[in-house]
C-alpha cells in the first residue's frame, strides 16, 4: 500500500486490497493466452490446403482455406484480434504498475467487448461452415465435403479451438475489468 | 439531487452529476430496442417457410428454416437473449432509481458480455449460411439455393437485421455500463 497517493477518500468502503495486484496480473496472462489462441487459429487456418492423391476427373482435387470466403474472414478476424491484444498488452501492464488507473480500464473494457464480438462472429461463422463440411445438408443438396478432404477438415476444425479459447479469455477479461473498476475507488 | 442519501464521501471528485440519470435511462431504452430486435429476428426466422408452386420432380419443394440446423441455433440464441434482456429490465430500472448501485451494474456488464457473445455467435453463423445460400460455393459444389427459394432467402436475410441491431445495442450497453461504473464513486 505504498504507492497509493492521491484519492484516499473512497477507500473506507470495500477496500479488500489483496486483489489490487492480482487482478491486473491475471488480466495480463489472459491476454497472452488469447494471443496464443487467436494467432494459432489464424496460422493453422491460413496454412490449410490439401491436394488429393487421386484425380480421376478433369478437375484437380485441391482444397484450400480460401475456397470458402468465411474462412478468409475467420483468418482476418483472428489476426486483427491478436493484433489488438498485442497492442493492449502495454495498457494492461500499465494497470499492474498503477493499480488506481481508471480511464485505461474503461478503454480496455470497451475495446475488449467490441473485439470479442468480432472474434465470436468469425469463429461462429467458420464453425457453421465446418459443421456443414462435416455433415452436409440433404435438403439444400450441400454435400459433406469432409468425406473426400479428411485432413483439410481436421485442420479447419482444429483451427476453431484457438478462437474459442480466445473468446473464453475475453469473457473473463471483461469480468475482471468490471470487478476491478468497481473495486478501484 | 434529492434522493441521493447514503454515501456522499466519494462525491467530491468527478461528480458531473447530469449523466447520473441519463445513462441508466439510455441503458433501459437500449435494452428495449435489443428486445425488439432479437425477438423480431426470432419470430421472422421461425415463421419462415416456402413451398414452391411448381413441383416437377418426385420431391416436394418446400424450404423451412429448420432444414438448416444453424437457423435453429439462431432462433434459440435470439429467444434466450431476448428472455435475458426481459429479465434484466427490472435490474436496469433499479439503476435508474438508485444511481449509486454498484453490484447490479457489475452483474449486468458480465451477463451482457456473455449474452452478446452468444447472440453474435448465432447471428454470425446464420449470416455465413445465408451468404452460402445466396452465393453458393463452386469449389465445394454447394449450390445457391436462393435461385429457387426467393422469398425464403429474403426472409432469412431480413431476420439477421434484428440480431445485428441487438449486437450493436449490447456493445453500447457495455460501453455505458463501463462509463457508469467509473463515474459512480
PDB file of N, CA and C in Angstrom, chain B residues 23-77:
ATOM      1  N   UNK B  23     -27.611   8.210 -18.190  1.00  0.00           N
ATOM      2  CA  UNK B  23     -27.027   6.938 -18.618  1.00  0.00           C
ATOM      3  C   UNK B  23     -27.931   5.737 -18.337  1.00  0.00           C
ATOM      4  N   UNK B  24     -28.473   5.601 -17.114  1.00  0.00           N
ATOM      5  CA  UNK B  24     -29.355   4.447 -16.880  1.00  0.00           C
ATOM      6  C   UNK B  24     -30.595   4.459 -17.752  1.00  0.00           C
ATOM      7  N   UNK B  25     -31.098   5.656 -18.066  1.00  0.00           N
ATOM      8  CA  UNK B  25     -32.300   5.717 -18.915  1.00  0.00           C
ATOM      9  C   UNK B  25     -31.966   5.251 -20.327  1.00  0.00           C
ATOM     10  N   UNK B  26     -30.803   5.693 -20.849  1.00  0.00           N
ATOM     11  CA  UNK B  26     -30.372   5.219 -22.171  1.00  0.00           C
ATOM     12  C   UNK B  26     -30.187   3.705 -22.138  1.00  0.00           C
ATOM     13  N   UNK B  27     -29.602   3.215 -21.038  1.00  0.00           N
ATOM     14  CA  UNK B  27     -29.417   1.773 -20.838  1.00  0.00           C
ATOM     15  C   UNK B  27     -30.754   1.042 -20.976  1.00  0.00           C
ATOM     16  N   UNK B  28     -31.772   1.571 -20.303  1.00  0.00           N
ATOM     17  CA  UNK B  28     -33.097   0.956 -20.325  1.00  0.00           C
ATOM     18  C   UNK B  28     -33.672   0.950 -21.748  1.00  0.00           C
ATOM     19  N   UNK B  29     -33.534   2.093 -22.444  1.00  0.00           N
ATOM     20  CA  UNK B  29     -34.071   2.196 -23.805  1.00  0.00           C
ATOM     21  C   UNK B  29     -33.350   1.239 -24.752  1.00  0.00           C
ATOM     22  N   UNK B  30     -32.008   1.141 -24.590  1.00  0.00           N
ATOM     23  CA  UNK B  30     -31.223   0.232 -25.439  1.00  0.00           C
ATOM     24  C   UNK B  30     -31.673  -1.206 -25.240  1.00  0.00           C
ATOM     25  N   UNK B  31     -31.994  -1.560 -23.989  1.00  0.00           N
ATOM     26  CA  UNK B  31     -32.461  -2.917 -23.724  1.00  0.00           C
ATOM     27  C   UNK B  31     -33.789  -3.192 -24.427  1.00  0.00           C
ATOM     28  N   UNK B  32     -34.681  -2.191 -24.374  1.00  0.00           N
ATOM     29  CA  UNK B  32     -35.969  -2.349 -25.069  1.00  0.00           C
ATOM     30  C   UNK B  32     -35.736  -2.544 -26.566  1.00  0.00           C
ATOM     31  N   UNK B  33     -34.842  -1.714 -27.111  1.00  0.00           N
ATOM     32  CA  UNK B  33     -34.514  -1.807 -28.538  1.00  0.00           C
ATOM     33  C   UNK B  33     -33.976  -3.193 -28.881  1.00  0.00           C
ATOM     34  N   UNK B  34     -33.071  -3.695 -28.034  1.00  0.00           N
ATOM     35  CA  UNK B  34     -32.467  -5.008 -28.283  1.00  0.00           C
ATOM     36  C   UNK B  34     -33.515  -6.108 -28.186  1.00  0.00           C
ATOM     37  N   UNK B  35     -34.477  -5.957 -27.265  1.00  0.00           N
ATOM     38  CA  UNK B  35     -35.552  -6.951 -27.152  1.00  0.00           C
ATOM     39  C   UNK B  35     -36.346  -6.993 -28.448  1.00  0.00           C
ATOM     40  N   UNK B  36     -36.719  -5.806 -28.929  1.00  0.00           N
ATOM     41  CA  UNK B  36     -37.489  -5.740 -30.178  1.00  0.00           C
ATOM     42  C   UNK B  36     -36.702  -6.398 -31.316  1.00  0.00           C
ATOM     43  N   UNK B  37     -35.402  -6.082 -31.393  1.00  0.00           N
ATOM     44  CA  UNK B  37     -34.557  -6.627 -32.460  1.00  0.00           C
ATOM     45  C   UNK B  37     -34.452  -8.133 -32.414  1.00  0.00           C
ATOM     46  N   UNK B  38     -34.078  -8.667 -31.245  1.00  0.00           N
ATOM     47  CA  UNK B  38     -33.834 -10.109 -31.154  1.00  0.00           C
ATOM     48  C   UNK B  38     -35.129 -10.901 -31.255  1.00  0.00           C
ATOM     49  N   UNK B  39     -36.191 -10.402 -30.598  1.00  0.00           N
ATOM     50  CA  UNK B  39     -37.461 -11.122 -30.651  1.00  0.00           C
ATOM     51  C   UNK B  39     -38.010 -11.084 -32.076  1.00  0.00           C
ATOM     52  N   UNK B  40     -37.869  -9.925 -32.720  1.00  0.00           N
ATOM     53  CA  UNK B  40     -38.300  -9.809 -34.111  1.00  0.00           C
ATOM     54  C   UNK B  40     -37.557 -10.791 -35.000  1.00  0.00           C
ATOM     55  N   UNK B  41     -36.240 -10.865 -34.821  1.00  0.00           N
ATOM     56  CA  UNK B  41     -35.412 -11.809 -35.581  1.00  0.00           C
ATOM     57  C   UNK B  41     -35.898 -13.234 -35.391  1.00  0.00           C
ATOM     58  N   UNK B  42     -36.115 -13.609 -34.123  1.00  0.00           N
ATOM     59  CA  UNK B  42     -36.527 -14.977 -33.818  1.00  0.00           C
ATOM     60  C   UNK B  42     -37.860 -15.294 -34.495  1.00  0.00           C
ATOM     61  N   UNK B  43     -38.787 -14.338 -34.425  1.00  0.00           N
ATOM     62  CA  UNK B  43     -40.125 -14.586 -34.986  1.00  0.00           C
ATOM     63  C   UNK B  43     -40.055 -14.676 -36.503  1.00  0.00           C
ATOM     64  N   UNK B  44     -39.344 -13.726 -37.112  1.00  0.00           N
ATOM     65  CA  UNK B  44     -39.248 -13.742 -38.576  1.00  0.00           C
ATOM     66  C   UNK B  44     -38.616 -15.047 -39.051  1.00  0.00           C
ATOM     67  N   UNK B  45     -37.513 -15.449 -38.377  1.00  0.00           N
ATOM     68  CA  UNK B  45     -36.833 -16.667 -38.788  1.00  0.00           C
ATOM     69  C   UNK B  45     -37.702 -17.899 -38.555  1.00  0.00           C
ATOM     70  N   UNK B  46     -38.349 -17.959 -37.401  1.00  0.00           N
ATOM     71  CA  UNK B  46     -39.086 -19.170 -37.028  1.00  0.00           C
ATOM     72  C   UNK B  46     -40.339 -19.358 -37.875  1.00  0.00           C
ATOM     73  N   UNK B  47     -40.844 -18.303 -38.466  1.00  0.00           N
ATOM     74  CA  UNK B  47     -42.067 -18.425 -39.266  1.00  0.00           C
ATOM     75  C   UNK B  47     -41.766 -18.532 -40.758  1.00  0.00           C
ATOM     76  N   UNK B  48     -40.469 -18.721 -41.067  1.00  0.00           N
ATOM     77  CA  UNK B  48     -40.087 -18.770 -42.476  1.00  0.00           C
ATOM     78  C   UNK B  48     -40.271 -20.164 -43.055  1.00  0.00           C
ATOM     79  N   UNK B  49     -41.139 -20.294 -44.002  1.00  0.00           N
ATOM     80  CA  UNK B  49     -41.119 -21.488 -44.843  1.00  0.00           C
ATOM     81  C   UNK B  49     -41.745 -21.132 -46.183  1.00  0.00           C
ATOM     82  N   UNK B  50     -41.320 -21.842 -47.180  1.00  0.00           N
ATOM     83  CA  UNK B  50     -41.804 -21.532 -48.520  1.00  0.00           C
ATOM     84  C   UNK B  50     -42.039 -22.841 -49.277  1.00  0.00           C
ATOM     85  N   UNK B  51     -43.191 -22.945 -49.886  1.00  0.00           N
ATOM     86  CA  UNK B  51     -43.461 -24.091 -50.744  1.00  0.00           C
ATOM     87  C   UNK B  51     -43.529 -23.581 -52.175  1.00  0.00           C
ATOM     88  N   UNK B  52     -42.725 -24.155 -53.019  1.00  0.00           N
ATOM     89  CA  UNK B  52     -42.722 -23.704 -54.412  1.00  0.00           C
ATOM     90  C   UNK B  52     -43.991 -24.187 -55.119  1.00  0.00           C
ATOM     91  N   UNK B  53     -44.491 -23.357 -56.022  1.00  0.00           N
ATOM     92  CA  UNK B  53     -45.746 -23.681 -56.692  1.00  0.00           C
ATOM     93  C   UNK B  53     -45.578 -24.817 -57.705  1.00  0.00           C
ATOM     94  N   UNK B  54     -44.402 -24.868 -58.335  1.00  0.00           N
ATOM     95  CA  UNK B  54     -44.166 -25.986 -59.245  1.00  0.00           C
ATOM     96  C   UNK B  54     -43.517 -27.126 -58.489  1.00  0.00           C
ATOM     97  N   UNK B  55     -43.793 -28.351 -58.868  1.00  0.00           N
ATOM     98  CA  UNK B  55     -43.085 -29.481 -58.253  1.00  0.00           C
ATOM     99  C   UNK B  55     -42.937 -30.569 -59.309  1.00  0.00           C
ATOM    100  N   UNK B  56     -41.959 -30.375 -60.152  1.00  0.00           N
ATOM    101  CA  UNK B  56     -41.781 -31.259 -61.305  1.00  0.00           C
ATOM    102  C   UNK B  56     -41.203 -32.616 -60.931  1.00  0.00           C
ATOM    103  N   UNK B  57     -40.392 -32.640 -59.864  1.00  0.00           N
ATOM    104  CA  UNK B  57     -39.769 -33.911 -59.516  1.00  0.00           C
ATOM    105  C   UNK B  57     -40.537 -34.629 -58.419  1.00  0.00           C
ATOM    106  N   UNK B  58     -40.001 -35.766 -58.011  1.00  0.00           N
ATOM    107  CA  UNK B  58     -40.718 -36.553 -57.014  1.00  0.00           C
ATOM    108  C   UNK B  58     -40.608 -35.987 -55.600  1.00  0.00           C
ATOM    109  N   UNK B  59     -39.666 -35.041 -55.391  1.00  0.00           N
ATOM    110  CA  UNK B  59     -39.613 -34.402 -54.072  1.00  0.00           C
ATOM    111  C   UNK B  59     -40.521 -33.184 -54.049  1.00  0.00           C
ATOM    112  N   UNK B  60     -41.096 -32.887 -52.881  1.00  0.00           N
ATOM    113  CA  UNK B  60     -41.859 -31.642 -52.770  1.00  0.00           C
ATOM    114  C   UNK B  60     -40.884 -30.521 -52.456  1.00  0.00           C
ATOM    115  N   UNK B  61     -41.030 -29.409 -53.158  1.00  0.00           N
ATOM    116  CA  UNK B  61     -40.107 -28.291 -52.987  1.00  0.00           C
ATOM    117  C   UNK B  61     -40.588 -27.394 -51.871  1.00  0.00           C
ATOM    118  N   UNK B  62     -40.104 -27.648 -50.697  1.00  0.00           N
ATOM    119  CA  UNK B  62     -40.515 -26.841 -49.561  1.00  0.00           C
ATOM    120  C   UNK B  62     -39.283 -26.522 -48.731  1.00  0.00           C
ATOM    121  N   UNK B  63     -39.096 -25.240 -48.427  1.00  0.00           N
ATOM    122  CA  UNK B  63     -37.949 -24.842 -47.612  1.00  0.00           C
ATOM    123  C   UNK B  63     -38.450 -24.285 -46.292  1.00  0.00           C
ATOM    124  N   UNK B  64     -37.935 -24.830 -45.201  1.00  0.00           N
ATOM    125  CA  UNK B  64     -38.279 -24.323 -43.884  1.00  0.00           C
ATOM    126  C   UNK B  64     -37.008 -23.903 -43.196  1.00  0.00           C
ATOM    127  N   UNK B  65     -37.155 -23.026 -42.191  1.00  0.00           N
ATOM    128  CA  UNK B  65     -35.932 -22.533 -41.533  1.00  0.00           C
ATOM    129  C   UNK B  65     -35.186 -23.667 -40.864  1.00  0.00           C
ATOM    130  N   UNK B  66     -35.899 -24.677 -40.327  1.00  0.00           N
ATOM    131  CA  UNK B  66     -35.181 -25.707 -39.572  1.00  0.00           C
ATOM    132  C   UNK B  66     -34.659 -26.840 -40.458  1.00  0.00           C
ATOM    133  N   UNK B  67     -34.675 -26.649 -41.761  1.00  0.00           N
ATOM    134  CA  UNK B  67     -33.909 -27.543 -42.625  1.00  0.00           C
ATOM    135  C   UNK B  67     -32.423 -27.369 -42.372  1.00  0.00           C
ATOM    136  N   UNK B  68     -32.055 -26.187 -41.927  1.00  0.00           N
ATOM    137  CA  UNK B  68     -30.649 -25.901 -41.643  1.00  0.00           C
ATOM    138  C   UNK B  68     -30.481 -25.719 -40.131  1.00  0.00           C
ATOM    139  N   UNK B  69     -29.725 -26.603 -39.481  1.00  0.00           N
ATOM    140  CA  UNK B  69     -29.603 -26.561 -38.014  1.00  0.00           C
ATOM    141  C   UNK B  69     -29.098 -25.225 -37.495  1.00  0.00           C
ATOM    142  N   UNK B  70     -28.299 -24.549 -38.342  1.00  0.00           N
ATOM    143  CA  UNK B  70     -27.763 -23.256 -37.917  1.00  0.00           C
ATOM    144  C   UNK B  70     -28.880 -22.263 -37.631  1.00  0.00           C
ATOM    145  N   UNK B  71     -29.943 -22.331 -38.425  1.00  0.00           N
ATOM    146  CA  UNK B  71     -31.042 -21.389 -38.211  1.00  0.00           C
ATOM    147  C   UNK B  71     -31.810 -21.718 -36.941  1.00  0.00           C
ATOM    148  N   UNK B  72     -31.854 -22.997 -36.592  1.00  0.00           N
ATOM    149  CA  UNK B  72     -32.473 -23.369 -35.317  1.00  0.00           C
ATOM    150  C   UNK B  72     -31.672 -22.758 -34.169  1.00  0.00           C
ATOM    151  N   UNK B  73     -30.341 -22.859 -34.277  1.00  0.00           N
ATOM    152  CA  UNK B  73     -29.468 -22.241 -33.270  1.00  0.00           C
ATOM    153  C   UNK B  73     -29.700 -20.736 -33.210  1.00  0.00           C
ATOM    154  N   UNK B  74     -29.857 -20.128 -34.389  1.00  0.00           N
ATOM    155  CA  UNK B  74     -30.101 -18.688 -34.469  1.00  0.00           C
ATOM    156  C   UNK B  74     -31.367 -18.308 -33.705  1.00  0.00           C
ATOM    157  N   UNK B  75     -32.442 -19.077 -33.934  1.00  0.00           N
ATOM    158  CA  UNK B  75     -33.716 -18.789 -33.262  1.00  0.00           C
ATOM    159  C   UNK B  75     -33.564 -18.976 -31.757  1.00  0.00           C
ATOM    160  N   UNK B  76     -32.918 -20.097 -31.347  1.00  0.00           N
ATOM    161  CA  UNK B  76     -32.736 -20.369 -29.916  1.00  0.00           C
ATOM    162  C   UNK B  76     -31.931 -19.245 -29.268  1.00  0.00           C
ATOM    163  N   UNK B  77     -30.833 -18.840 -29.924  1.00  0.00           N
ATOM    164  CA  UNK B  77     -29.983 -17.778 -29.362  1.00  0.00           C
ATOM    165  C   UNK B  77     -30.775 -16.492 -29.203  1.00  0.00           C
TER     166      UNK B  77
END
